[in-house]
């Protein structure tokens, strides 16, 4: 794995990250999700949650890791809070994976770690920039290397943005990426279901499920809404006989999950794809991530089943 060092520049058009404890910009909150392998998840959590608690204390960010699902090698790491705190937390996460001291700057010989961020496809263009200009600026400013996947995650409208670098490089790159996402949210507040902006009312683990809703209705106060698309071939797998599977996912995630009728789409959204079904998830941020993980797990299990039957 290549070794990268932090390469700050004074000529970038991107804002410089603040080293103060105040969030910049202002009081805005952000939630950033990434996929991590189970082995790294165990390192981040630590025995009895010791490591993740230390990261929370030192960064002042909220850090949660989704439960392990049999057959799924990855888990979802969610970090939320003021942008400064979130960026710092990811830097500390890299240090924890590398078993490095938290208070020592990265050196050229430090091992690079890759963090795979989950970014809605509608926002990825803003992160990449025209002709890749934004990614180039972030790479030059941080010393990290960025790569945006071409394809979306299975049955999803989200893509993976891989950020590779030493702890300080990841810290800086995450700050810049978060700044772009928040700016996008300011310009287009009604798009994307509010995946990145958190409500100001705080969060709790495993809150109760929200009331019923329609795909076009706004989520109840304090909740968020996420939309994903599932190929028709896998809809039966996530619903189950008499709705048994989807009811189980609803219970485990404490989210309201609705598989819409064929041809349904979002207001002002693109035309419906006849080969896909829209799934609308409403709940609190950490619960939504759990629901998405469970849904993806069912899709992958069914995909493997169909592949084995076709052999």
CSV table of C-alpha atoms in Angstrom, one decimal:
chain,number,residue,atom,x,y,z
A,1,UNK,CA,0.0,0.0,0.0
A,2,UNK,CA,1.5,3.4,-0.9
A,3,UNK,CA,2.8,5.8,1.7
A,4,UNK,CA,1.4,9.3,1.4
A,5,UNK,CA,2.3,12.5,3.2
A,6,UNK,CA,0.3,15.6,3.8
A,7,UNK,CA,0.9,18.2,1.1
A,8,UNK,CA,-0.7,21.5,2.1
A,9,UNK,CA,-1.0,24.3,-0.5
A,10,UNK,CA,-1.6,28.0,-0.3
A,11,UNK,CA,-3.1,28.3,-3.8
A,12,UNK,CA,-6.2,26.1,-3.6
A,13,UNK,CA,-9.6,27.7,-4.0
A,14,UNK,CA,-10.9,25.4,-1.3
A,15,UNK,CA,-11.3,26.7,2.2
A,16,UNK,CA,-8.6,25.7,4.7
A,17,UNK,CA,-9.8,23.5,7.6
A,18,UNK,CA,-9.9,25.1,11.0
A,19,UNK,CA,-7.9,23.6,13.9
A,20,UNK,CA,-10.2,25.2,16.5
A,21,UNK,CA,-13.0,23.4,18.3
A,22,UNK,CA,-15.6,25.5,16.6
A,23,UNK,CA,-17.5,24.0,13.7
A,24,UNK,CA,-16.9,25.6,10.3
A,25,UNK,CA,-19.2,26.5,8.6
A,26,UNK,CA,-21.1,27.8,11.6
A,27,UNK,CA,-23.3,25.4,13.5
A,28,UNK,CA,-24.1,23.2,10.5
A,29,UNK,CA,-24.1,19.5,11.2
A,30,UNK,CA,-23.1,16.8,8.7
A,31,UNK,CA,-23.4,13.0,8.6
A,32,UNK,CA,-20.9,11.0,6.5
A,33,UNK,CA,-21.1,7.3,6.0
A,34,UNK,CA,-18.5,4.9,4.8
A,35,UNK,CA,-18.2,1.1,4.2
A,36,UNK,CA,-15.6,-0.7,6.3
A,37,UNK,CA,-14.6,-4.3,6.4
A,38,UNK,CA,-15.5,-6.2,9.6
A,39,UNK,CA,-11.9,-6.5,10.7
A,40,UNK,CA,-11.4,-2.7,10.7
A,41,UNK,CA,-14.8,-2.3,12.4
A,42,UNK,CA,-13.6,-4.4,15.3
A,43,UNK,CA,-10.4,-2.4,15.6
A,44,UNK,CA,-12.4,0.9,15.6
A,45,UNK,CA,-14.9,-0.3,18.2
A,46,UNK,CA,-12.3,-2.0,20.5
A,47,UNK,CA,-13.0,-4.2,23.5
A,48,UNK,CA,-16.1,-3.0,25.3
A,49,UNK,CA,-16.3,0.0,22.9
A,50,UNK,CA,-13.1,1.5,24.4
A,51,UNK,CA,-11.7,2.6,21.1
A,52,UNK,CA,-14.8,4.2,19.6
A,53,UNK,CA,-15.5,6.0,22.9
A,54,UNK,CA,-12.0,7.5,22.8
A,55,UNK,CA,-12.6,8.7,19.2
A,56,UNK,CA,-15.9,10.2,20.3
A,57,UNK,CA,-14.3,12.0,23.2
A,58,UNK,CA,-11.3,13.4,21.3
A,59,UNK,CA,-13.3,14.5,18.3
A,60,UNK,CA,-16.6,15.5,19.8
A,61,UNK,CA,-18.3,13.7,16.9
A,62,UNK,CA,-21.0,11.0,17.1
A,63,UNK,CA,-19.5,7.7,15.8
A,64,UNK,CA,-21.6,4.6,15.2
A,65,UNK,CA,-20.9,1.3,13.5
A,66,UNK,CA,-23.8,-0.9,12.1
A,67,UNK,CA,-24.2,-4.4,13.3
A,68,UNK,CA,-22.4,-7.3,11.6
A,69,UNK,CA,-24.7,-9.2,9.1
A,70,UNK,CA,-23.8,-12.8,8.3
A,71,UNK,CA,-22.5,-13.1,4.8
A,72,UNK,CA,-21.8,-9.4,4.4
A,73,UNK,CA,-18.1,-8.6,4.8
A,74,UNK,CA,-18.7,-4.8,5.3
A,75,UNK,CA,-20.4,-2.7,7.9
A,76,UNK,CA,-21.5,1.0,7.8
A,77,UNK,CA,-19.5,3.5,9.8
A,78,UNK,CA,-21.5,6.7,10.4
A,79,UNK,CA,-19.8,9.9,11.8
A,80,UNK,CA,-22.0,12.9,12.5
A,81,UNK,CA,-21.6,16.3,14.1
A,82,UNK,CA,-20.0,19.7,13.3
A,83,UNK,CA,-17.8,19.4,10.1
A,84,UNK,CA,-14.6,20.0,12.1
A,85,UNK,CA,-15.4,17.2,14.5
A,86,UNK,CA,-16.4,14.8,11.7
A,87,UNK,CA,-13.2,15.4,9.8
A,88,UNK,CA,-11.1,15.0,12.9
A,89,UNK,CA,-12.9,11.8,13.8
A,90,UNK,CA,-12.0,10.2,10.5
A,91,UNK,CA,-8.4,11.2,11.0
A,92,UNK,CA,-8.5,9.5,14.4
A,93,UNK,CA,-10.1,6.4,12.8
A,94,UNK,CA,-7.2,6.0,10.4
A,95,UNK,CA,-4.8,6.4,13.3
A,96,UNK,CA,-6.7,3.7,15.3
A,97,UNK,CA,-6.6,1.3,12.3
A,98,UNK,CA,-2.9,1.9,12.0
A,99,UNK,CA,-2.4,1.7,15.8
A,100,UNK,CA,-0.8,5.1,15.7
A,101,UNK,CA,-0.7,7.7,18.6
A,102,UNK,CA,-3.5,10.2,18.3
A,103,UNK,CA,-1.4,13.2,19.1
A,104,UNK,CA,1.6,12.8,16.7
A,105,UNK,CA,1.5,14.3,13.2
A,106,UNK,CA,1.6,11.8,10.2
A,107,UNK,CA,5.0,11.3,8.7
A,108,UNK,CA,6.0,10.3,5.2
A,109,UNK,CA,6.4,6.6,6.3
A,110,UNK,CA,2.9,6.3,7.7
A,111,UNK,CA,0.7,3.7,6.1
A,112,UNK,CA,-2.1,4.9,3.9
A,113,UNK,CA,-5.6,3.7,4.7
A,114,UNK,CA,-8.6,3.8,2.3
A,115,UNK,CA,-12.0,5.0,3.5
A,116,UNK,CA,-14.9,4.3,1.2
A,117,UNK,CA,-17.5,7.0,1.6
A,118,UNK,CA,-21.1,6.5,0.5
A,119,UNK,CA,-22.2,9.5,-1.6
A,120,UNK,CA,-25.6,10.0,-3.3
A,121,UNK,CA,-25.1,10.0,-7.0
A,122,UNK,CA,-26.9,13.4,-7.2
A,123,UNK,CA,-24.0,14.9,-5.2
A,124,UNK,CA,-21.1,13.1,-6.6
A,125,UNK,CA,-20.7,15.5,-9.6
A,126,UNK,CA,-20.2,18.4,-7.1
A,127,UNK,CA,-17.4,16.5,-5.4
A,128,UNK,CA,-15.7,15.6,-8.6
A,129,UNK,CA,-16.0,19.0,-10.2
A,130,UNK,CA,-15.9,19.9,-13.9
A,131,UNK,CA,-13.3,17.7,-15.5
A,132,UNK,CA,-12.3,16.4,-12.1
A,133,UNK,CA,-11.2,19.9,-11.0
A,134,UNK,CA,-12.5,19.5,-7.4
A,135,UNK,CA,-11.0,16.1,-6.8
A,136,UNK,CA,-7.6,17.5,-8.1
A,137,UNK,CA,-7.9,20.4,-5.7
A,138,UNK,CA,-8.7,18.2,-2.7
A,139,UNK,CA,-5.8,15.8,-3.6
A,140,UNK,CA,-3.4,18.7,-3.9
A,141,UNK,CA,-4.6,20.3,-0.7
A,142,UNK,CA,-4.6,17.2,1.4
A,143,UNK,CA,-2.1,14.7,0.0
A,144,UNK,CA,-4.8,12.1,-0.1
A,145,UNK,CA,-5.9,10.3,-3.3
A,146,UNK,CA,-9.5,10.2,-4.3
A,147,UNK,CA,-11.4,7.9,-6.6
A,148,UNK,CA,-15.1,8.0,-7.5
A,149,UNK,CA,-16.7,4.8,-8.6
A,150,UNK,CA,-18.4,4.8,-11.9
A,151,UNK,CA,-21.2,2.4,-10.9
A,152,UNK,CA,-23.7,2.8,-8.2
A,153,UNK,CA,-24.0,0.4,-5.3
A,154,UNK,CA,-26.3,-2.6,-6.0
A,155,UNK,CA,-29.9,-1.5,-5.9
A,156,UNK,CA,-29.0,2.0,-4.8
A,157,UNK,CA,-28.7,5.5,-6.0
A,158,UNK,CA,-25.4,6.0,-4.2
A,159,UNK,CA,-21.8,5.7,-5.3
A,160,UNK,CA,-18.5,5.1,-3.5
A,161,UNK,CA,-15.9,7.8,-3.1
A,162,UNK,CA,-12.6,6.2,-2.0
A,163,UNK,CA,-10.2,8.4,0.0
A,164,UNK,CA,-6.7,7.0,0.5
A,165,UNK,CA,-4.0,8.6,2.7
A,166,UNK,CA,-2.3,8.9,6.0
A,167,UNK,CA,-4.4,10.2,9.0
A,168,UNK,CA,-3.7,13.9,8.4
A,169,UNK,CA,-4.4,13.6,4.7
A,170,UNK,CA,-7.7,11.9,5.3
A,171,UNK,CA,-8.6,14.5,8.0
A,172,UNK,CA,-8.1,17.4,5.5
A,173,UNK,CA,-9.7,15.6,2.6
A,174,UNK,CA,-12.9,14.8,4.6
A,175,UNK,CA,-13.1,18.5,5.7
A,176,UNK,CA,-13.1,19.6,2.0
A,177,UNK,CA,-15.5,16.9,0.9
A,178,UNK,CA,-17.9,17.8,3.7
A,179,UNK,CA,-17.7,21.5,2.8
A,180,UNK,CA,-18.8,20.7,-0.8
A,181,UNK,CA,-21.7,18.5,0.5
A,182,UNK,CA,-22.9,21.2,2.8
A,183,UNK,CA,-22.7,23.9,0.0
A,184,UNK,CA,-24.7,21.5,-2.2
A,185,UNK,CA,-27.3,21.2,0.5
A,186,UNK,CA,-27.6,25.0,0.8
A,187,UNK,CA,-28.2,25.3,-2.9
A,188,UNK,CA,-30.6,22.3,-3.3
A,189,UNK,CA,-32.1,21.8,0.2
A,190,UNK,CA,-35.1,19.7,-1.2
A,191,UNK,CA,-33.0,17.2,-3.1
A,192,UNK,CA,-31.6,13.9,-1.9
A,193,UNK,CA,-33.7,13.3,1.2
A,194,UNK,CA,-31.4,15.3,3.5
A,195,UNK,CA,-28.9,12.5,3.9
A,196,UNK,CA,-26.2,14.8,5.1
A,197,UNK,CA,-27.8,17.5,7.2
A,198,UNK,CA,-28.9,16.3,10.6
A,199,UNK,CA,-31.8,17.6,12.6
A,200,UNK,CA,-30.9,19.8,15.6
A,201,UNK,CA,-33.0,17.8,18.0
A,202,UNK,CA,-30.3,15.2,18.8
A,203,UNK,CA,-30.4,11.4,18.2
A,204,UNK,CA,-31.0,8.2,20.1
A,205,UNK,CA,-30.1,4.7,19.3
A,206,UNK,CA,-33.0,2.6,18.0
A,207,UNK,CA,-35.9,5.0,18.2
A,208,UNK,CA,-39.4,3.7,17.5
A,209,UNK,CA,-40.6,3.5,13.9
A,210,UNK,CA,-42.1,6.6,12.4
A,211,UNK,CA,-45.8,6.8,11.3
A,212,UNK,CA,-46.9,5.9,7.8
A,213,UNK,CA,-46.1,8.3,5.0
A,214,UNK,CA,-46.4,8.6,1.2
A,215,UNK,CA,-43.3,8.9,-1.0
A,216,UNK,CA,-43.9,12.5,-1.8
A,217,UNK,CA,-44.7,13.6,1.8
A,218,UNK,CA,-41.9,15.2,3.9
A,219,UNK,CA,-40.6,13.1,6.8
A,220,UNK,CA,-41.9,13.9,10.3
A,221,UNK,CA,-40.0,16.5,12.3
A,222,UNK,CA,-36.5,15.3,13.4
A,223,UNK,CA,-36.5,12.4,10.9
A,224,UNK,CA,-35.0,12.0,7.5
A,225,UNK,CA,-35.9,10.2,4.3
A,226,UNK,CA,-33.8,8.1,2.0
A,227,UNK,CA,-34.8,6.7,-1.4
A,228,UNK,CA,-33.1,3.7,-3.0
A,229,UNK,CA,-34.0,1.7,-6.1
A,230,UNK,CA,-34.2,-2.1,-6.0
A,231,UNK,CA,-34.1,-4.2,-9.2
A,232,UNK,CA,-37.5,-6.0,-9.8
A,233,UNK,CA,-35.8,-9.4,-9.6
A,234,UNK,CA,-34.9,-8.8,-5.9
A,235,UNK,CA,-38.1,-7.1,-4.7
A,236,UNK,CA,-39.6,-10.4,-3.6
A,237,UNK,CA,-36.5,-11.3,-1.6
A,238,UNK,CA,-36.7,-8.1,0.5
A,239,UNK,CA,-40.5,-8.4,1.0
A,240,UNK,CA,-40.7,-12.1,1.8
A,241,UNK,CA,-43.7,-14.3,2.1
A,242,UNK,CA,-46.7,-12.3,3.4
A,243,UNK,CA,-44.2,-9.4,4.0
A,244,UNK,CA,-42.3,-11.4,6.6
A,245,UNK,CA,-38.8,-10.2,5.5
A,246,UNK,CA,-39.6,-6.5,5.2
A,247,UNK,CA,-41.4,-6.5,8.5
A,248,UNK,CA,-38.3,-8.1,10.1
A,249,UNK,CA,-36.2,-5.3,8.6
A,250,UNK,CA,-38.6,-2.7,9.8
A,251,UNK,CA,-38.4,-4.1,13.3
A,252,UNK,CA,-34.6,-4.4,13.4
A,253,UNK,CA,-34.0,-1.0,12.0
A,254,UNK,CA,-36.9,0.9,13.6
A,255,UNK,CA,-37.6,2.5,10.3
A,256,UNK,CA,-40.7,2.8,8.1
A,257,UNK,CA,-39.9,1.1,4.8
A,258,UNK,CA,-42.3,1.3,1.8
A,259,UNK,CA,-41.8,-0.5,-1.5
A,260,UNK,CA,-43.8,1.7,-3.9
A,261,UNK,CA,-45.9,0.5,-6.8
A,262,UNK,CA,-44.3,-0.2,-10.2
A,263,UNK,CA,-43.7,3.0,-12.1
A,264,UNK,CA,-43.6,5.2,-8.9
A,265,UNK,CA,-41.1,8.0,-8.9
A,266,UNK,CA,-40.2,11.0,-6.8
A,267,UNK,CA,-41.7,14.5,-7.5
A,268,UNK,CA,-39.5,16.3,-10.0
A,269,UNK,CA,-37.4,13.1,-10.3
A,270,UNK,CA,-36.4,11.2,-13.4
A,271,UNK,CA,-38.9,9.0,-15.2
A,272,UNK,CA,-39.4,5.6,-13.6
A,273,UNK,CA,-37.2,2.7,-14.7
A,274,UNK,CA,-39.6,-0.2,-15.5
A,275,UNK,CA,-36.9,-2.6,-14.3
A,276,UNK,CA,-36.7,-1.0,-10.8
A,277,UNK,CA,-38.9,-0.3,-7.8
A,278,UNK,CA,-38.5,2.8,-5.6
A,279,UNK,CA,-38.1,2.0,-1.9
A,280,UNK,CA,-38.6,4.9,0.6
A,281,UNK,CA,-37.1,4.7,4.1
A,282,UNK,CA,-38.0,7.1,6.8
A,283,UNK,CA,-36.4,7.3,10.2
A,284,UNK,CA,-33.6,8.6,12.3
A,285,UNK,CA,-30.2,8.8,10.5
A,286,UNK,CA,-28.5,5.9,12.3
A,287,UNK,CA,-31.6,3.7,11.9
A,288,UNK,CA,-31.8,4.5,8.1
A,289,UNK,CA,-28.2,3.2,7.7
A,290,UNK,CA,-29.1,0.0,9.5
A,291,UNK,CA,-32.2,-0.4,7.2
A,292,UNK,CA,-30.1,0.1,4.1
A,293,UNK,CA,-27.5,-2.4,5.2
A,294,UNK,CA,-30.2,-5.0,5.9
A,295,UNK,CA,-31.9,-4.4,2.5
A,296,UNK,CA,-28.5,-4.6,0.7
A,297,UNK,CA,-27.8,-7.8,2.5
A,298,UNK,CA,-31.0,-9.4,1.3
A,299,UNK,CA,-30.3,-8.3,-2.2
A,300,UNK,CA,-26.8,-9.8,-2.2
A,301,UNK,CA,-28.1,-13.0,-0.7
A,302,UNK,CA,-30.7,-13.3,-3.4
A,303,UNK,CA,-28.1,-12.4,-6.1
A,304,UNK,CA,-25.8,-15.2,-4.9
A,305,UNK,CA,-28.7,-17.6,-4.7
A,306,UNK,CA,-29.7,-16.8,-8.3
A,307,UNK,CA,-26.1,-17.1,-9.5
A,308,UNK,CA,-25.6,-20.5,-7.8
A,309,UNK,CA,-28.9,-21.8,-9.3
A,310,UNK,CA,-27.8,-20.6,-12.8
A,311,UNK,CA,-24.5,-22.6,-12.6
